[in-house]
């Protein structure tokens, strides 16, 4: 995805250039192998860290690049679309958004000094929000952190926690006031910074459909003791902070969806120019050409909306509407592109060696997470269209 056609600053262009250079070193065969072997991409992670990408949004005083969400998206979509697939976004979300951004925005001075320089140097992070019983209904979180002197005592279970098997830091979301005792439903949630590994935390990987170079895990918390200085923000007031992390997460996955769409589409275009079965290149058939053309138009539109969401976020303005609309549009456009890339390749689209089947497995996640497609639509229905809440 070449970003040079947008009105980017010199600094942004340099960032895109740096992302392009990393992407060049991590071609699809690298990811095919990592996915097949379920192996973490150590050399890719090192390249991201060495290029300063884990610290893109971290203030300079802690060693970061002090840039915004827009720059983060530019990096993600370049890495994703030029060769890395979802991996080009995934690892930056786990560490740089869940860890770096949350702490930069909401941490106190001690927390910033403790974590941010380490994140810049490659300390991995994860976020433990989802619970088996609560699912999409975050306010139904059951894991409770109870005060015990100058500590909190926590027991509970989290599920689908990506990167928890390797992370050295976890952004843990719990209730500090049970839902039935909270004055309003959005009160009573708190965020904690937890160091890993910890004997009170058991981590069990879940076998999954794709993104097999990174593990997603069940997390069991049994009488975990968290010192009070590990509370991020104010006790019971975590809801606003969670949203402040989830919107950038949404924007990141929109970048990933568009990026994956373009990556698969570019493979399909090259193939469709060369492949002849009835004497002419298959790309000359409208049935092959038009779905890709339509997906391209939609991806570029979603991308602009995502840039708008990121710009609003960077200026401290409400961005929920744009972030959700961009995600809905990006995942539909991206899925259309990957699906039709697979059709374009015919039987080869189904062969592991041609990579499109992997990108299809990867993009399938983006309809389910970080926010499900249905819940993003529910947000738009209620908050953008002004219709009654649908659930
Ligand atoms: C690979 C992977 C990685 C993940 N990584 C993380 C992570 O790092 N950290 C983390 O905290 N979580 C993570 N998640 C969790 C992810 O965010 C949740 O799976 C997702 O939010 C949906 O929750 P659920 O699976 O419980 O679905 P449910 O909430 O059970 O929903 C099931 C279906 O019902 C629909 N539905 C539910 N309620 C409504 C309604 N009111 N109206 C319309 N439709 C509705 C949903 O849209 C969905 O389609 C990950 C998930 C996966 C699969």
Coordinates of C-alpha atoms and ligand atoms in Angstrom, one line a residue:
X1 CA 0.0 0.0 0.0
X2 CA 1.8 3.1 -1.1
X3 CA 1.0 6.0 1.2
X4 CA 3.0 8.6 -0.7
X5 CA -0.1 9.7 -2.6
X6 CA -1.5 11.2 0.6
X7 CA -0.4 14.5 2.0
X8 CA 2.1 13.1 4.4
X9 CA 4.7 15.1 6.4
X10 CA 8.4 14.3 5.8
X11 CA 8.4 12.5 9.2
X12 CA 5.4 10.4 8.2
X13 CA 7.0 9.5 4.8
X14 CA 10.2 8.4 6.6
X15 CA 8.1 6.2 8.9
X16 CA 6.3 4.6 5.9
X17 CA 9.7 4.1 4.2
X18 CA 11.1 2.4 7.4
X19 CA 8.0 0.1 7.5
X20 CA 8.5 -0.7 3.8
X21 CA 12.1 -1.6 4.4
X22 CA 11.1 -4.0 7.3
X23 CA 8.4 -5.5 5.1
X24 CA 10.9 -6.2 2.4
X25 CA 12.8 -8.4 4.8
X26 CA 9.8 -10.4 5.9
X27 CA 8.2 -11.8 2.8
X28 CA 5.2 -14.2 2.8
X29 CA 7.3 -17.3 2.8
X30 CA 8.7 -16.3 6.2
X31 CA 5.1 -16.0 7.6
X32 CA 4.0 -19.2 5.9
X33 CA 6.7 -21.0 7.8
X34 CA 6.1 -19.3 11.1
X35 CA 2.3 -20.0 10.8
X36 CA 3.0 -23.7 9.8
X37 CA 5.4 -24.2 12.7
X38 CA 3.5 -22.2 15.2
X39 CA 6.7 -20.3 15.8
X40 CA 7.1 -16.7 17.2
X41 CA 8.8 -14.5 14.7
X42 CA 11.8 -13.4 16.8
X43 CA 13.7 -11.7 14.0
X44 CA 10.6 -9.6 13.0
X45 CA 10.0 -8.5 16.5
X46 CA 13.7 -7.5 16.8
X47 CA 13.4 -5.5 13.5
X48 CA 10.3 -3.6 14.8
X49 CA 12.1 -2.8 18.1
X50 CA 15.3 -1.8 16.4
X51 CA 13.3 0.6 14.1
X52 CA 11.6 2.2 17.1
X53 CA 8.2 0.9 16.2
X54 CA 7.2 -0.3 19.6
X55 CA 7.7 3.2 20.8
X56 CA 6.0 5.1 18.0
X57 CA 3.4 6.6 20.4
X58 CA 5.6 6.8 23.5
X59 CA 6.8 10.3 24.6
X60 CA 10.4 11.1 23.6
X61 CA 11.4 11.5 27.2
X62 CA 11.0 7.8 27.7
X63 CA 12.8 7.0 24.4
X64 CA 9.8 6.9 22.1
X65 CA 8.9 8.6 18.9
X66 CA 6.1 10.8 20.3
X67 CA 3.9 10.3 17.3
X68 CA 0.2 9.7 17.1
X69 CA -2.3 7.1 16.1
X70 CA -2.2 8.2 12.5
X71 CA 1.5 7.4 12.4
X72 CA 0.8 4.1 14.1
X73 CA -1.8 3.2 11.4
X74 CA 0.6 4.2 8.6
X75 CA 3.2 1.8 10.0
X76 CA 0.6 -1.0 10.4
X77 CA -1.0 -0.7 7.0
X78 CA 2.4 -0.6 5.3
X79 CA 3.8 -3.6 7.1
X80 CA 0.5 -5.5 6.6
X81 CA -0.1 -4.7 3.0
X82 CA 3.4 -5.0 1.7
X83 CA 4.1 -8.5 2.9
X84 CA 3.5 -9.3 6.6
X85 CA -0.2 -9.8 6.6
X86 CA -1.9 -9.5 10.0
X87 CA 1.4 -9.9 11.8
X88 CA 2.3 -6.4 10.6
X89 CA -0.4 -5.0 12.9
X90 CA -0.9 -7.7 15.5
X91 CA 2.3 -7.4 17.5
X92 CA 2.1 -3.6 17.6
X93 CA -1.4 -3.8 19.0
X94 CA -0.4 -6.1 21.8
X95 CA 2.6 -4.2 23.0
X96 CA 2.4 -0.7 21.6
X97 CA -1.4 -0.1 22.0
X98 CA -2.3 -2.2 25.0
X99 CA 1.0 -1.4 26.8
X100 CA 2.6 1.7 25.4
X101 CA -0.4 3.8 24.6
X102 CA -2.4 2.9 27.7
X103 CA 0.5 3.7 30.0
X104 CA 1.6 6.8 28.1
X105 CA -2.0 8.2 28.4
X106 CA -3.1 7.1 31.8
X107 CA -0.1 6.0 33.8
X108 CA 1.4 8.0 36.7
X109 CA 5.1 9.0 36.6
X110 CA 6.3 5.9 38.4
X111 CA 4.4 3.6 36.0
X112 CA 5.7 5.5 32.9
X113 CA 9.3 5.3 34.2
X114 CA 8.9 1.6 35.0
X115 CA 7.4 0.4 31.8
X116 CA 7.7 2.8 28.8
X117 CA 11.5 2.6 28.3
X118 CA 11.3 -1.2 28.5
X119 CA 8.5 -1.2 25.9
X120 CA 10.6 0.9 23.6
X121 CA 13.3 -1.8 24.0
X122 CA 10.9 -4.6 23.2
X123 CA 9.2 -5.7 26.5
X124 CA 6.1 -7.5 25.3
X125 CA 2.6 -6.7 26.6
X126 CA -0.9 -8.2 26.5
X127 CA -4.4 -7.1 27.5
X128 CA -6.7 -9.4 29.5
X129 CA -10.2 -8.0 29.1
X130 CA -12.5 -10.8 27.6
X131 CA -14.1 -13.3 30.0
X132 CA -15.9 -16.5 29.1
X133 CA -19.2 -15.5 30.6
X134 CA -19.1 -11.8 29.8
X135 CA -18.0 -12.1 26.1
X136 CA -18.9 -8.9 24.3
X137 CA -20.7 -7.5 27.3
X138 CA -17.6 -6.1 29.1
X139 CA -19.7 -4.5 31.8
X140 CA -20.6 -8.1 32.9
X141 CA -16.9 -8.7 33.9
X142 CA -16.9 -11.0 36.9
X143 CA -13.2 -11.0 37.9
X144 CA -13.1 -9.0 41.1
X145 CA -10.1 -7.2 42.6
X146 CA -10.8 -6.8 46.3
X147 CA -8.9 -4.4 48.6
X148 CA -6.7 -6.1 51.1
X149 CA -4.6 -3.5 52.9
X150 CA -2.3 -1.8 50.3
X151 CA -2.9 -4.7 47.9
X152 CA -5.7 -6.1 45.8
X153 CA -6.6 -9.7 45.8
X154 CA -7.8 -11.0 42.5
X155 CA -9.3 -14.3 41.3
X156 CA -11.1 -15.0 38.0
X157 CA -10.7 -16.2 34.5
X158 CA -9.9 -14.4 31.2
X159 CA -10.1 -16.0 27.8
X160 CA -8.6 -15.3 24.3
X161 CA -5.7 -13.3 25.7
X162 CA -3.2 -12.9 22.9
X163 CA 0.5 -12.9 23.6
X164 CA 0.0 -13.8 27.3
X165 CA 2.3 -16.8 27.0
X166 CA 5.3 -14.5 26.3
X167 CA 4.3 -11.1 27.6
X168 CA 6.2 -9.6 30.6
X169 CA 3.4 -7.1 31.3
X170 CA -0.4 -7.5 31.3
X171 CA -3.1 -4.8 31.2
X172 CA -5.7 -6.5 33.4
X173 CA -9.3 -5.3 33.5
X174 CA -11.3 -6.3 36.6
X175 CA -14.2 -5.1 38.6
X176 CA -13.3 -3.4 41.8
X177 CA -17.1 -3.0 42.6
X178 CA -19.4 -5.9 41.6
X179 CA -21.9 -5.0 39.0
X180 CA -24.9 -5.3 41.4
X181 CA -23.3 -2.9 43.8
X182 CA -22.2 -0.3 41.3
X183 CA -24.1 3.0 41.2
X184 CA -24.2 2.8 37.4
X185 CA -23.2 -0.1 35.1
X186 CA -20.1 1.7 33.7
X187 CA -18.8 2.3 37.3
X188 CA -16.7 -0.2 39.2
X189 CA -14.2 -1.3 36.5
X190 CA -10.5 -0.9 37.1
X191 CA -7.3 -1.4 35.2
X192 CA -4.1 -2.9 36.6
X193 CA -0.5 -3.3 35.3
X194 CA 0.6 -6.8 36.2
X195 CA 4.1 -8.2 35.8
X196 CA 4.4 -11.6 34.2
X197 CA 5.2 -14.4 34.7
X198 CA 3.4 -14.7 38.1
X199 CA 2.8 -18.0 40.1
X200 CA -0.8 -16.9 40.7
X201 CA -1.5 -16.7 36.9
X202 CA -1.9 -19.8 34.8
X203 CA -1.7 -19.4 31.1
X204 CA -3.0 -22.1 28.7
X205 CA -2.8 -21.6 24.9
X206 CA -6.0 -22.1 22.8
X207 CA -5.6 -23.9 19.5
X208 CA -7.0 -21.5 16.8
X209 CA -7.8 -21.0 13.1
X210 CA -5.0 -18.7 12.1
X211 CA -2.2 -16.2 13.3
X212 CA -0.5 -19.3 14.5
X213 CA 2.9 -17.5 15.0
X214 CA 1.3 -15.9 18.1
X215 CA -0.6 -17.7 20.9
X216 CA -3.9 -16.7 22.3
X217 CA -4.6 -18.0 25.7
X218 CA -6.9 -18.9 28.6
X219 CA -5.7 -17.0 31.7
X220 CA -6.6 -18.2 35.2
X221 CA -6.0 -15.9 38.1
X222 CA -5.9 -17.5 41.6
X223 CA -5.5 -15.3 44.6
X224 CA -3.3 -13.0 42.6
X225 CA -1.9 -10.1 44.8
X226 CA -1.5 -6.8 43.0
X227 CA 0.1 -3.8 44.8
X228 CA -2.0 -0.7 44.8
X229 CA 0.6 1.2 42.9
X230 CA -0.2 -1.0 39.9
X231 CA -3.6 0.5 39.5
X232 CA -3.8 2.4 36.2
X233 CA -5.9 5.5 36.6
X234 CA -8.6 5.7 39.3
X235 CA -10.2 2.8 41.1
X236 CA -13.7 2.1 39.7
X237 CA -13.3 4.6 36.9
X238 CA -11.7 2.3 34.3
X239 CA -14.5 2.3 31.7
X240 CA -13.4 5.5 30.0
X241 CA -9.8 4.3 29.9
X242 CA -10.9 1.0 28.4
X243 CA -12.7 2.9 25.6
X244 CA -9.6 5.0 25.1
X245 CA -7.7 1.8 24.4
X246 CA -10.4 0.0 22.4
X247 CA -10.9 2.8 19.8
X248 CA -7.2 2.7 18.8
X249 CA -7.4 -1.1 18.7
X250 CA -10.3 -0.8 16.3
X251 CA -8.4 1.6 14.1
X252 CA -5.5 -0.8 14.1
X253 CA -7.6 -3.7 12.9
X254 CA -9.2 -1.5 10.2
X255 CA -5.7 -0.8 9.0
X256 CA -5.0 -4.6 9.1
X257 CA -8.2 -5.4 7.2
X258 CA -7.5 -3.0 4.4
X259 CA -3.8 -4.0 4.4
X260 CA -4.7 -7.7 4.2
X261 CA -7.1 -7.0 1.4
X262 CA -4.5 -5.1 -0.7
X263 CA -1.9 -7.8 0.0
X264 CA -4.1 -10.5 -1.3
X265 CA -5.4 -8.4 -4.1
X266 CA -1.9 -7.6 -5.4
X267 CA -1.1 -11.3 -5.5
X268 CA -4.3 -11.9 -7.4
X269 CA -3.6 -9.1 -9.9
X270 CA -0.2 -10.4 -10.7
X271 CA -1.7 -13.9 -11.2
X272 CA -4.7 -12.7 -13.2
X273 CA -2.4 -10.8 -15.7
X274 CA -0.4 -13.9 -16.4
X275 CA -2.8 -16.9 -16.1
X276 CA -4.4 -17.9 -19.4
X277 CA -6.9 -20.7 -19.6
X278 CA -9.1 -19.7 -22.5
X279 CA -6.4 -18.0 -24.5
X280 CA -6.7 -14.6 -22.7
X281 CA -5.5 -13.6 -19.3
X282 CA -8.2 -14.4 -16.7
X283 CA -7.9 -10.8 -15.5
X284 CA -9.6 -9.7 -18.7
X285 CA -12.8 -11.3 -17.6
X286 CA -15.2 -9.0 -15.8
X287 CA -16.0 -11.7 -13.3
X288 CA -12.5 -11.7 -12.1
X289 CA -11.7 -8.0 -12.5
X290 CA -14.8 -6.2 -11.2
X291 CA -15.0 -7.7 -7.6
X292 CA -11.3 -6.8 -7.1
X293 CA -12.0 -3.3 -8.5
X294 CA -14.9 -2.9 -6.2
X295 CA -12.9 -4.1 -3.2
X296 CA -10.2 -1.6 -4.1
X297 CA -12.6 1.3 -4.1
X298 CA -14.0 0.3 -0.8
X299 CA -10.7 -0.3 0.9
X300 CA -9.4 3.1 -0.1
X301 CA -12.7 4.7 1.2
X302 CA -12.4 2.9 4.5
X303 CA -8.8 3.9 4.8
X304 CA -9.7 7.6 4.6
X305 CA -12.3 7.2 7.3
X306 CA -9.8 5.4 9.5
X307 CA -7.3 8.3 9.0
X308 CA -10.1 10.6 10.1
X309 CA -10.8 8.5 13.2
X310 CA -7.0 8.5 14.0
X311 CA -6.8 12.3 13.5
X312 CA -9.7 12.9 15.8
X313 CA -8.1 10.6 18.4
X314 CA -4.8 12.4 18.2
X315 CA -6.6 15.8 18.7
X316 CA -8.4 14.4 21.8
X317 CA -11.8 14.6 20.1
X318 CA -14.5 11.9 20.2
X319 CA -13.7 9.3 17.6
X320 CA -16.0 6.3 18.4
X321 CA -18.3 6.9 15.5
X322 CA -15.5 7.1 12.9
X323 CA -13.6 4.2 14.5
X324 CA -16.6 1.9 14.4
X325 CA -17.7 2.9 10.9
X326 CA -14.1 2.5 9.5
X327 CA -13.9 -0.9 11.1
X328 CA -17.2 -2.1 9.6
X329 CA -16.2 -0.7 6.2
X330 CA -12.6 -2.0 6.3
X331 CA -13.5 -5.6 7.2
X332 CA -16.1 -5.9 4.5
X333 CA -13.9 -4.4 1.9
X334 CA -10.9 -6.5 3.1
X335 CA -12.8 -9.7 3.2
X336 CA -14.2 -9.1 -0.3
X337 CA -10.6 -8.5 -1.6
X338 CA -9.2 -11.7 0.1
X339 CA -12.2 -13.8 -0.9
X340 CA -12.0 -12.7 -4.6
X341 CA -8.2 -13.1 -4.5
X342 CA -8.8 -16.7 -3.6
X343 CA -11.3 -17.1 -6.4
X344 CA -8.8 -15.5 -8.8
X345 CA -6.2 -18.0 -8.0
X346 CA -8.6 -20.9 -8.5
X347 CA -7.4 -24.1 -6.9
X348 CA -4.0 -22.5 -6.1
X349 CA -5.9 -20.1 -3.8
X350 CA -6.5 -23.1 -1.6
X351 CA -2.9 -24.2 -1.6
X352 CA -0.8 -23.1 1.4
X353 CA 2.1 -22.3 -0.8
X354 CA 0.2 -19.4 -2.4
X355 CA -0.5 -17.7 0.9
X356 CA -4.0 -16.4 0.2
X357 CA -5.6 -19.2 2.3
X358 CA -3.5 -17.9 5.3
X359 CA -4.6 -14.3 4.7
X360 CA -8.2 -15.6 4.5
X361 CA -7.8 -17.2 7.9
X362 CA -6.3 -14.0 9.3
X363 CA -8.9 -11.6 8.0
X364 CA -11.7 -13.9 9.4
X365 CA -10.6 -12.7 12.9
X366 CA -11.3 -9.1 12.1
X367 CA -15.1 -9.7 11.8
X368 CA -15.0 -11.3 15.3
X369 CA -12.5 -9.1 17.1
X370 CA -11.5 -6.7 18.5
X371 CA -15.2 -5.7 18.4
X372 CA -17.6 -8.0 16.7
X373 CA -19.2 -6.8 13.5
X374 CA -22.6 -6.9 15.0
X375 CA -21.6 -4.7 18.0
X376 CA -19.9 -2.2 15.8
X377 CA -23.2 -2.0 13.8
X378 CA -25.1 -1.7 17.1
X379 CA -22.9 1.3 18.0
X380 CA -23.4 3.0 14.7
X381 CA -27.2 2.4 14.9
X382 CA -27.5 3.9 18.3
X383 CA -24.8 6.6 18.4
X384 CA -24.6 7.7 14.8
X385 CA -28.2 7.1 13.5
X386 CA -29.8 7.9 16.9
X387 CA -32.0 4.7 16.8
X388 CA -33.1 3.0 20.0
X389 CA -30.4 0.7 21.6
X390 CA -30.8 -2.6 19.9
X391 CA -29.8 -4.9 22.8
Ligands
LIG1 C1 -7.8 -14.8 18.0 C2 -8.5 -13.9 19.1 C3 -7.7 -13.1 19.8 C4 -8.2 -12.3 20.8 N1 -7.4 -11.5 21.6 C5 -7.9 -10.9 22.7 C6 -7.0 -10.2 23.6 O1 -5.8 -10.2 23.4 N2 -7.6 -9.7 24.7 C7 -8.9 -9.8 25.0 O2 -9.3 -9.3 26.1 N3 -9.8 -10.4 24.1 C8 -9.3 -11.0 23.0 N4 -10.1 -11.6 22.1 C9 -11.6 -11.7 22.4 C10 -12.5 -11.0 21.5 O3 -12.4 -9.6 21.6 C11 -13.9 -11.6 21.7 O4 -13.8 -12.9 21.2 C12 -14.9 -10.8 21.0 O5 -15.0 -9.6 21.6 C13 -16.3 -11.5 21.1 O6 -16.6 -12.1 22.4 P1 -17.1 -13.6 22.4 O7 -16.2 -14.4 21.7 O8 -17.4 -14.0 23.9 O9 -18.5 -13.5 21.7 P2 -20.0 -13.3 22.2 O10 -20.1 -12.0 23.1 O11 -20.5 -14.5 22.9 O12 -20.8 -13.1 20.9 C14 -21.1 -14.1 20.0 C15 -21.8 -13.6 18.8 O13 -23.1 -13.0 19.2 C16 -23.2 -11.7 18.7 N5 -23.9 -10.8 19.7 C17 -23.7 -10.8 21.1 N6 -24.5 -9.9 21.6 C18 -25.1 -9.3 20.6 C19 -26.1 -8.2 20.5 N7 -26.5 -7.6 21.6 N8 -26.5 -7.8 19.3 C20 -26.1 -8.5 18.2 N9 -25.2 -9.5 18.2 C21 -24.7 -9.9 19.4 C22 -21.7 -11.2 18.6 O14 -21.6 -10.1 17.7 C23 -21.0 -12.5 18.1 O15 -21.2 -12.6 16.7 C24 -9.6 -12.4 21.1 C25 -10.4 -13.2 20.3 C26 -9.9 -14.0 19.3 C27 -10.8 -15.0 18.6

